[in-house]
Structure formats: C-alpha cells, structure tokens
Amino acid sequence: MGNSVIIIGGGISGMTAAGILVQQGLDVTLLEKENETGGHLARWDRLFPDRRKASEVLDFVKAGLNQVKIVTGVTVTGISKHDYDFTITTRIQHPASSIHSQFSASALLLATGFDLFEARKKEEYGYGIYNNVITSADLEDQFKSGKGILTREGKIPGRIGLVHCVGSRDEKVGNLYCSKVCCVTGVKQAIELKEMYPASEVFNFYMDLRMFDRHFEELYYEAQQKWGVSFIRGRLSECAENPDGSIILKTEDTLTGKPLKMTVDLLILLTGFVPAIGTSAICGMLGLKSGTDGFVNSADSHTSNNSSGVPGVFLAGALKGPISIGEAIADARAAAVQLAGYIKSTTAYND
Amino acid sequence: MIKFNLFVLPFSLGLIYIVYSIIIHYYRWIKALPAVDKVKLATGIRTPSKVTASLKEIFLEGLIHRKLWKRNPLLGYMHMSFALGWFLLIVVGNLESRIYHGAYINAPYYPIFLKFFIHDRLVLFFEIFTVPAFFRFIMDFLLLFVLSGLTLALIKRKQSKWFGMKQTTQHSLFDRVALSCLWMIFPMRLLAESYTAGYFGGGGGFLTQNLGNLLIAVTPGPAEIIAYFFWWSYSLVLGLFFIMMPYSRYMHIPSELLLIVFRHCGIQSKKWGSSFSDLEAHSCSRCGVCIDACQLDFAAGIRNIQAVYLIRGQRDQYITEYIAMTCMICGRCQEACPVGIKADSLRLIKRREIGSGQVSDFSYITSTHPGFADVVYFAGCMSHLTPSIHIAMEGIFKKAGVNYLFMDQDGSICCGRPLMLAGKDKQANELIEFNKTLIRQTRAKLLVTSCPICYKVFREEYNLPIRIQHHSQYLLELVKEGKIALQSQHRKVVYHDPCDLGRGGNVYEAPRELLGKISDLVATEKNCADALCCGGSLGLMNTSIQKKDEVTRNALQSLLKNEPDILVTACPLCKKTFSKHSQTEVRDIAELVHDAIPGRNILSTRAILETETVTS
C-alpha cells in the first residue's frame, strides 16, 4: 500500500488532477496515448465565452506538473487489481517494435476524455468529399495557424455557414444527447469570422440554441446585434458542390416554414462529443458500466460523480459526457480531492 | 341396400356444411373477380397446359408439400403425411368400399365408416395377396402414415427446432380447438376400427386387428359399446372439424387449390383489396414459417406483426394500423412462404386504406425542361444523402463518354415509392406523373438509377417506354461494351443484396459479376433471395430507431463474418444505414467501379482517415 497514483489521459482533466495530487504529496504518473499532453485543448485557439487564448489555460494547468511523471505515446493494454494495488500494462508503439511496460498504483484516475464526432458519418454534409466543408476543430487549427481562413481555392469566403448539432441530438447517427458546448462554440466562431472578415455573411443553422452558462446569452446577443450574424432555425438536410467549389445547402427555415436553398463558400460543421474510442476497452478491464450513449456512468450522478463504483478507481472529465473547459477543471479538482482522501484512508487503515 | 346408423349423422351434417361453404366461397371469389380476370380464368381452365400446371402444383405443394420438404425434411414429412395420407385414405377407402357395395352412388359416409358396416372375417389380417386383403393392408398402412405425422405434430409443439422452426404461430383459441378436433380424428378412427375388429375377432388389418385384439384383452367392459362410442366420437370430431373449417385456418385446404388455379390463369394481386387478396388470406395455413424469416422478430424482438398475423387479421378483418405499419416490406416472408402468399402486397393494401385520406401539397414543385440526352440518370434522394455515389457515377459517365443528363442533380423530386410504402399512392402518382414528363422530355432511351427503391417504382409504376436499369446493371454493360476498362483492386469484399434490388427487382447476378471483375468477392451467410434487410427500410413506419439499430447490427454481424475489407452494397439507403454501425468500410458498388478505372482519382477519404487514426 503506497501513495502512487496513475492517471490515464493527459487532457485538461487529467493534467488538472495531476497538479492537485502532487500538491498533496502523492506520487503521480500520467499516461497519455498521444505524443503530447493537452488533449483537445491543445488544438483550440480561443475559448468561449470571453475568447481568451486556450494556450493560457493550458500553460496554467501545465505549470503544476513539474513533479508529475508524464509518459506519452502509450496505450493501456491491461489493468489488474490485487487487494488495494493496481497493475497497469502499457504498450508504446514504435515504427519498428512495440515496448511493453508495467506500472503499479494504489489508485487510478480515468480521464480518457472524448473524441470528436467523425463528420464523415454525415455523408450528406460532404465532409471529406467537398473541399470547402470543414469541422469546427479544423477551423480552430486554421485560426491557430494565423494564416487566415480561406477557401480551398484560396479565396476569402464571402458567405460562411456554421451547422450546429453535427453528430449530436441526431438519432440517425445514434447520438441522442446534446454535446452542450457546440452552440456557444458556433456563436464564438461566427463572431471570430465576422471579426476577421466584416464584409462576409455568416449564417448559423441551428435547432435551438442552448446558451446555458454565464455570459453565453450575452455572447449570442452580441453576435446578432454587434456582428450581424444570421441565425436560421433549421437542420441542414444535405449539401452539394458547385463547379466553383462553393457549397449548396438545403435546409428548411422552420420559423417561416419554407424550404431554403443557399450557397456558401465555406461550411463549418460543429461536430459534437463522442465517447473516446479507447475508453470502452479500459472500462472492460475494470468492469465499469457505460450508459446507452457510451459515456461512462459514475457511481451516483449527483452525489458520487467522481466515483466509478470500483474502490480506488475515480473518474474525471468528459469521459462521463460533454462538458466545457471550466467544468472539466472543476470536475478534475473534485476527483483529485476524493482520490487523495481515498489514499489517506486506505493507508491509515493498512498501517 | 344402403346401410345406415345414427352415428353417421354428425359427419354427414358436417360434410354437407363444408361442401356448401366451399361452394359459396368459391362462388363469391370467382364472382367478385374483375371482368378481365374472369376472362383469364375462363380461358385458363380451358387451356390444357395451365390445367396441367395447376394440377401438378396442387399435387406437389398441396399433397407432397415440396417447399416444406426443401426447408426441412421432418417438416415436409409431417405435412405430407397429413395431406397425402388423408387424401389417399379417402380415395383408397372409396375404392375399397366398392368391393362390398356395387352401386355407383355411395353414401359419402359409407367408405369413411366402412369397417363399422362390414366385418369381412374371411380375410385374415396378414393376407395381402387378395384384393380385399390388399385394400385392408393399404388402409391400415395409410392410417399409420397419418398417425406418424400426428406424432410428429405433437413433438413439434415442444421441439419445433427439430423441424427447422425457431418459433411457431401463436394460434387463436378457435384455431386451437379446430386443431384439437383434427388431431382427434385419426386416433378415434384407429380406436373405433380396432375395437370393432377386436370384438368381431377379424376384419381388421395388421394394425387395427392386432391393436383390437390387444385392447379387448386388456380393457374390461362391453367391447361392442366401447367400439360404438368410438364410432360416435370419430363421426363427431369429423363433423365438428368440418363445421369449424370455414372459420379456422383449415379453410386454407380448399382455398389454396383455387389460389393455385387463379395464379396459373394469370390472376394477380390488386392495389386495393380484391377477391384475389381475400383468397390469398384464406389460403394461409398459419404454419408460421414467415415468423422465422422476419428480422423484426429475430433481431428486434417485435412479435405479432409477422405475415401470418397480418394475414389472419386481413381474413378476419381486424388488422390494426400497428400491424399494417410495422414492417420493413423487405420481402423475406414472401420468399419463405410455402403457399407463395404475397404478404407485402396485402400489407400495402391495408396501408392504402389508412393512408389514402391524407392530403399532400406539391404545388411548390416547379418544372423546367431538363434538356436532351441519351441516358437520363436519376440518383434518387437517398443518393443525395450519400453523395459519393452520384459523384462516382458522374465520373464514370464522363470517362465512358456517355451523353447523359443528371435529372435530379439539383435536388430530387421523389420517385414516389416512399409515399407508396406509406399507403399514399394517390399523392405518389402526382410525383410519378411529374417525373414521367421530365423523363419523356429528355428523349433518352435509357434511365439509370442509383437507388433500388427508385428502380422498383420506375419499373412497376412508371410504365415508361424506355429501358430502366439500376447502375449495377448499367456499369456491367459499360464494361462489356468496352466503354470502361477496370483494374481489380483485389480488396476482399462482401456484397449485400438490397431488398428492392434483389427480392424486389430480381437483380442478383449483375452486381456479383461486376464485383468479380474489380475485387475479391467472398461469400456471405445469407444472400440473394435469403439476404437480410439492412434495417433502414423506409417501409417501417412506426418503429423506434433503437429497434431498427438492432436489425442493422444483427445484419452486420452476419455480413461481416468473413471479415471483408469492404462491405459493398448497391443501395444508398443500405450504405447509410450500415455506415452508422459498421467498423468496416461500407461502399456502394459504383464507388468501387469508379476507383477501379485506371487513372481515376480514388474517391475514398477513408485512407486518410485511417492514417489519422493510426497516428492518434
């Protein structure tokens, strides 16, 4: 019985928790499947609602990781539990060979996060088929590169469409749930695009806008009043491509009740959250249960939201469902506190 | 001299009733036929080839039950022993009775109860080389034959799996009573004949005499009265069965005979309820073979909507909207039906009754002249949801140098079939007329579609004077004409037969031949007429997506057993439906053909996706 902790997942939740746990004097190892920590946040340019730099948040979180052992590029291949101790086997994938190694810990924190919905699954929207259809994450990449947002033909887009709820609230792709942060992301990105190209027209196609958190509603007003972003209530049905590369949208304006056809130069798909591909394997190793949506269930969604139900295994972040950056940080801190308490109690009991 | 006993009365009354009932039914079915069908019938029954074909089918299906034999020998034998055994008992019994009764006219009960009236003790039970002895032997043998079937029927109640059936029909109380009567008939006959033979110490065959002797020996009491009791019971269950027959599933016996004749005369199902449909409904034996064929049953656990229940509801006029609407119209039950009943047609008739009242407004559709071309291409609205397909098709048209016109490039006007599946034929006709005008205006000689749903409706409802092809047929033709050259990519593929292309359009070979040229086609568990539905059917009107998902996942499991690189289909709806759940790449045959043309850009974005997944 020791005070070592393994955190699986080096995104915002895993890193935040790691920072708290080393502060508590615990021996923390962070396992990350990518070659870099930072998760989806590392890819993002600016955050809603105040459009601060994502890198600032990332830097803040990373600052607490000095004493954390970070192992990147590893995949967890097995977890076993003996009394109070966990043994985790991992594989590092090299081009020539793969290296297996083992870690042991007294407690586990799962922070495996989410994947972005694969936009190709909505083939009717043409992602991967039409050049000028991109995802919200692609747009962030382009914002980050600082090269400006251009169509594939190299032109400034005169008209831009943003499609909400791509892969969320959509029975046809099997995802009934709301991804929660795409609404406000769409509003944020619309403003950023208008800011970049004031002469361009920006249209958001939505089912309804869920401006649930502080300052979100104000941002939505700002988008309309200050930036002149148009919001059209209607789910996109299909797209086609013009010979010049522009995209024809077919939708319905459900407020006027009329079918609508529109051409845009650039179409941005606000892809939602799906459970991370590797999470189910890890859940299988530990016997954890997922909901019908594929996200991991906590022991109690109100009172034990960071407990997995398996003693010594804790949950943090978006593996339990869509959340914002702020919520991820808060949730990771809560999980860290619970985990530290668990280590303390079991150590005391065993000593 | 006509012999008579009071106990023959229940049988005789029942017989009179059933003969009367069959005559009335036949009369009504024939009378209600439209004039054109009456002519077909009148001509048909005068055409020797059609009469021969009808008789052959009646013999093979009505008596031998050939289709059931193919399905499962035990099931086939069970049905054959009942049908053929009983039939021969009647025929041979009649001949036997002639030996003892010289007259041409026989009381109908006389052969049935012959052993009550005649106790020919001069013939010993083990003889078979004299004429009466031969008949006695045959009659006992036939009774044994029927009883063996009855034994199997009893076993089937408990062990339906041995008979190739996972599920059996949930019968109504009435059918169960009729069934009990039917099952009682032959044991009663056995007991009556045996006791009589035992009492008289002769007159029975190898079965009845031996059993009779044994029964007399082991059962106390007055044998004559016991025998007489069984003769009464035999007559009663027979009479009761006949009286119940018109109201039970056993009406299928006389109905199917007429149905076979109707079909051979070229009479078909109509769009609206007709006497043919009523006859079809009466011809259903409720055997339940359709239940096992139904994916909604075995994949999604939806019971009581299968063809057998629909048809029962149709016959008894109680089909609910739920039964009518809960069906993928995939055609698997029709394919499995030993009687060949077109359950999908029956279901659509009901849907038309429900859906015809609703109105739709298509005034927003405007028409412009589409232009002229040799080939008119109709992608279909589903292909617009899977644009890789029509992009591939356009690439191929261009490569082959075809003068084509993409009729629904700018969004489609629906072919009409989704409306027809919902029973809204009147509304569908508006769209059909609209599309027909457009197609005619192009002066094209060939209509090619990417969608089997459209393909079916173009062929069946449009009445176009030009050729109609699904793109799998068209692409094969292009290859054969040398207009496109293909290079095999040697990917391991399985082919999924779309319902409307396979069972609905009878196109099985063209896509396989085409795939053989461009890939390594591997076998699937269920294919061609037995292929599974993808679960995305537009015909399923009122079932949750979760249930549809279960059908899809189940179908995928079967399709991907041989671990192909690509799951290939020839229907945009199947592609869309499978893509939702498949970890294996799902593509349309047109995309594969496009990629197999040397020098073309590979359409797949999957390769990029895969590299991304590996690095992440």
JSON list of C-alpha atoms in Angstrom, two decimals, chain B residues 212-286:
[
{"chain": "B", "resi": 212, "resn": "GLY", "atom": "CA", "xyz": [-58.07, -54.52, -31.42]},
{"chain": "B", "resi": 213, "resn": "ASN", "atom": "CA", "xyz": [-57.21, -57.95, -30.03]},
{"chain": "B", "resi": 214, "resn": "LEU", "atom": "CA", "xyz": [-54.92, -56.35, -27.51]},
{"chain": "B", "resi": 215, "resn": "LEU", "atom": "CA", "xyz": [-57.48, -53.74, -26.45]},
{"chain": "B", "resi": 216, "resn": "ILE", "atom": "CA", "xyz": [-60.21, -56.34, -25.98]},
{"chain": "B", "resi": 217, "resn": "ALA", "atom": "CA", "xyz": [-57.81, -58.37, -23.87]},
{"chain": "B", "resi": 218, "resn": "VAL", "atom": "CA", "xyz": [-56.68, -55.58, -21.60]},
{"chain": "B", "resi": 219, "resn": "THR", "atom": "CA", "xyz": [-59.78, -53.38, -21.24]},
{"chain": "B", "resi": 220, "resn": "PRO", "atom": "CA", "xyz": [-62.75, -54.62, -19.29]},
{"chain": "B", "resi": 221, "resn": "GLY", "atom": "CA", "xyz": [-66.32, -53.74, -20.19]},
{"chain": "B", "resi": 222, "resn": "PRO", "atom": "CA", "xyz": [-68.63, -54.35, -23.12]},
{"chain": "B", "resi": 223, "resn": "ALA", "atom": "CA", "xyz": [-66.42, -54.11, -26.22]},
{"chain": "B", "resi": 224, "resn": "GLU", "atom": "CA", "xyz": [-69.34, -53.56, -28.55]},
{"chain": "B", "resi": 225, "resn": "ILE", "atom": "CA", "xyz": [-70.45, -50.45, -26.67]},
{"chain": "B", "resi": 226, "resn": "ILE", "atom": "CA", "xyz": [-66.90, -49.13, -26.40]},
{"chain": "B", "resi": 227, "resn": "ALA", "atom": "CA", "xyz": [-66.44, -49.61, -30.13]},
{"chain": "B", "resi": 228, "resn": "TYR", "atom": "CA", "xyz": [-69.74, -47.89, -30.80]},
{"chain": "B", "resi": 229, "resn": "PHE", "atom": "CA", "xyz": [-68.69, -45.00, -28.55]},
{"chain": "B", "resi": 230, "resn": "PHE", "atom": "CA", "xyz": [-65.55, -44.54, -30.62]},
{"chain": "B", "resi": 231, "resn": "TRP", "atom": "CA", "xyz": [-67.52, -44.64, -33.86]},
{"chain": "B", "resi": 232, "resn": "TRP", "atom": "CA", "xyz": [-69.65, -41.81, -32.49]},
{"chain": "B", "resi": 233, "resn": "SER", "atom": "CA", "xyz": [-66.56, -39.91, -31.36]},
{"chain": "B", "resi": 234, "resn": "TYR", "atom": "CA", "xyz": [-64.93, -40.37, -34.76]},
{"chain": "B", "resi": 235, "resn": "SER", "atom": "CA", "xyz": [-68.01, -39.06, -36.52]},
{"chain": "B", "resi": 236, "resn": "LEU", "atom": "CA", "xyz": [-68.40, -36.19, -34.07]},
{"chain": "B", "resi": 237, "resn": "VAL", "atom": "CA", "xyz": [-64.84, -34.87, -34.35]},
{"chain": "B", "resi": 238, "resn": "LEU", "atom": "CA", "xyz": [-65.01, -35.17, -38.12]},
{"chain": "B", "resi": 239, "resn": "GLY", "atom": "CA", "xyz": [-68.32, -33.31, -38.27]},
{"chain": "B", "resi": 240, "resn": "LEU", "atom": "CA", "xyz": [-67.14, -30.72, -35.81]},
{"chain": "B", "resi": 241, "resn": "PHE", "atom": "CA", "xyz": [-63.90, -30.21, -37.73]},
{"chain": "B", "resi": 242, "resn": "PHE", "atom": "CA", "xyz": [-65.82, -29.69, -40.96]},
{"chain": "B", "resi": 243, "resn": "ILE", "atom": "CA", "xyz": [-68.14, -27.19, -39.34]},
{"chain": "B", "resi": 244, "resn": "MET", "atom": "CA", "xyz": [-65.22, -25.28, -37.88]},
{"chain": "B", "resi": 245, "resn": "MET", "atom": "CA", "xyz": [-63.18, -25.40, -41.03]},
{"chain": "B", "resi": 246, "resn": "PRO", "atom": "CA", "xyz": [-64.58, -22.31, -42.79]},
{"chain": "B", "resi": 247, "resn": "TYR", "atom": "CA", "xyz": [-63.87, -20.26, -39.67]},
{"chain": "B", "resi": 248, "resn": "SER", "atom": "CA", "xyz": [-60.45, -21.69, -38.89]},
{"chain": "B", "resi": 249, "resn": "ARG", "atom": "CA", "xyz": [-57.09, -21.80, -40.56]},
{"chain": "B", "resi": 250, "resn": "TYR", "atom": "CA", "xyz": [-58.04, -25.12, -42.14]},
{"chain": "B", "resi": 251, "resn": "MET", "atom": "CA", "xyz": [-60.01, -23.22, -44.76]},
{"chain": "B", "resi": 252, "resn": "HIS", "atom": "CA", "xyz": [-56.60, -22.96, -46.38]},
{"chain": "B", "resi": 253, "resn": "ILE", "atom": "CA", "xyz": [-57.02, -26.50, -47.72]},
{"chain": "B", "resi": 254, "resn": "PRO", "atom": "CA", "xyz": [-59.80, -25.77, -50.25]},
{"chain": "B", "resi": 255, "resn": "SER", "atom": "CA", "xyz": [-58.69, -22.15, -50.72]},
{"chain": "B", "resi": 256, "resn": "GLU", "atom": "CA", "xyz": [-55.18, -22.96, -51.80]},
{"chain": "B", "resi": 257, "resn": "LEU", "atom": "CA", "xyz": [-56.49, -25.20, -54.57]},
{"chain": "B", "resi": 258, "resn": "LEU", "atom": "CA", "xyz": [-58.38, -22.32, -56.13]},
{"chain": "B", "resi": 259, "resn": "LEU", "atom": "CA", "xyz": [-55.49, -19.93, -55.50]},
{"chain": "B", "resi": 260, "resn": "ILE", "atom": "CA", "xyz": [-53.16, -22.18, -57.47]},
{"chain": "B", "resi": 261, "resn": "VAL", "atom": "CA", "xyz": [-55.65, -22.25, -60.35]},
{"chain": "B", "resi": 262, "resn": "PHE", "atom": "CA", "xyz": [-56.09, -18.46, -60.19]},
{"chain": "B", "resi": 263, "resn": "ARG", "atom": "CA", "xyz": [-52.36, -17.91, -60.32]},
{"chain": "B", "resi": 264, "resn": "HIS", "atom": "CA", "xyz": [-51.84, -20.24, -63.23]},
{"chain": "B", "resi": 265, "resn": "CYS", "atom": "CA", "xyz": [-54.54, -18.34, -65.07]},
{"chain": "B", "resi": 266, "resn": "GLY", "atom": "CA", "xyz": [-52.51, -15.15, -64.57]},
{"chain": "B", "resi": 267, "resn": "ILE", "atom": "CA", "xyz": [-54.69, -13.51, -61.93]},
{"chain": "B", "resi": 268, "resn": "GLN", "atom": "CA", "xyz": [-52.70, -11.26, -59.61]},
{"chain": "B", "resi": 269, "resn": "SER", "atom": "CA", "xyz": [-52.98, -9.12, -56.53]},
{"chain": "B", "resi": 270, "resn": "LYS", "atom": "CA", "xyz": [-54.56, -5.70, -56.97]},
{"chain": "B", "resi": 271, "resn": "LYS", "atom": "CA", "xyz": [-53.68, -2.35, -55.44]},
{"chain": "B", "resi": 272, "resn": "TRP", "atom": "CA", "xyz": [-56.83, -2.39, -53.41]},
{"chain": "B", "resi": 273, "resn": "GLY", "atom": "CA", "xyz": [-58.48, -5.24, -51.59]},
{"chain": "B", "resi": 274, "resn": "SER", "atom": "CA", "xyz": [-59.80, -7.76, -54.09]},
{"chain": "B", "resi": 275, "resn": "SER", "atom": "CA", "xyz": [-61.23, -11.22, -54.16]},
{"chain": "B", "resi": 276, "resn": "PHE", "atom": "CA", "xyz": [-57.74, -12.48, -55.05]},
{"chain": "B", "resi": 277, "resn": "SER", "atom": "CA", "xyz": [-56.38, -10.97, -51.84]},
{"chain": "B", "resi": 278, "resn": "ASP", "atom": "CA", "xyz": [-59.23, -12.46, -49.84]},
{"chain": "B", "resi": 279, "resn": "LEU", "atom": "CA", "xyz": [-58.49, -15.83, -51.39]},
{"chain": "B", "resi": 280, "resn": "GLU", "atom": "CA", "xyz": [-54.78, -15.41, -50.57]},
{"chain": "B", "resi": 281, "resn": "ALA", "atom": "CA", "xyz": [-55.68, -14.60, -46.97]},
{"chain": "B", "resi": 282, "resn": "HIS", "atom": "CA", "xyz": [-57.83, -17.74, -46.75]},
{"chain": "B", "resi": 283, "resn": "SER", "atom": "CA", "xyz": [-55.02, -19.82, -48.25]},
{"chain": "B", "resi": 284, "resn": "CYS", "atom": "CA", "xyz": [-52.67, -19.14, -45.36]},
{"chain": "B", "resi": 285, "resn": "SER", "atom": "CA", "xyz": [-52.24, -22.26, -43.25]},
{"chain": "B", "resi": 286, "resn": "ARG", "atom": "CA", "xyz": [-50.67, -20.19, -40.45]}
]
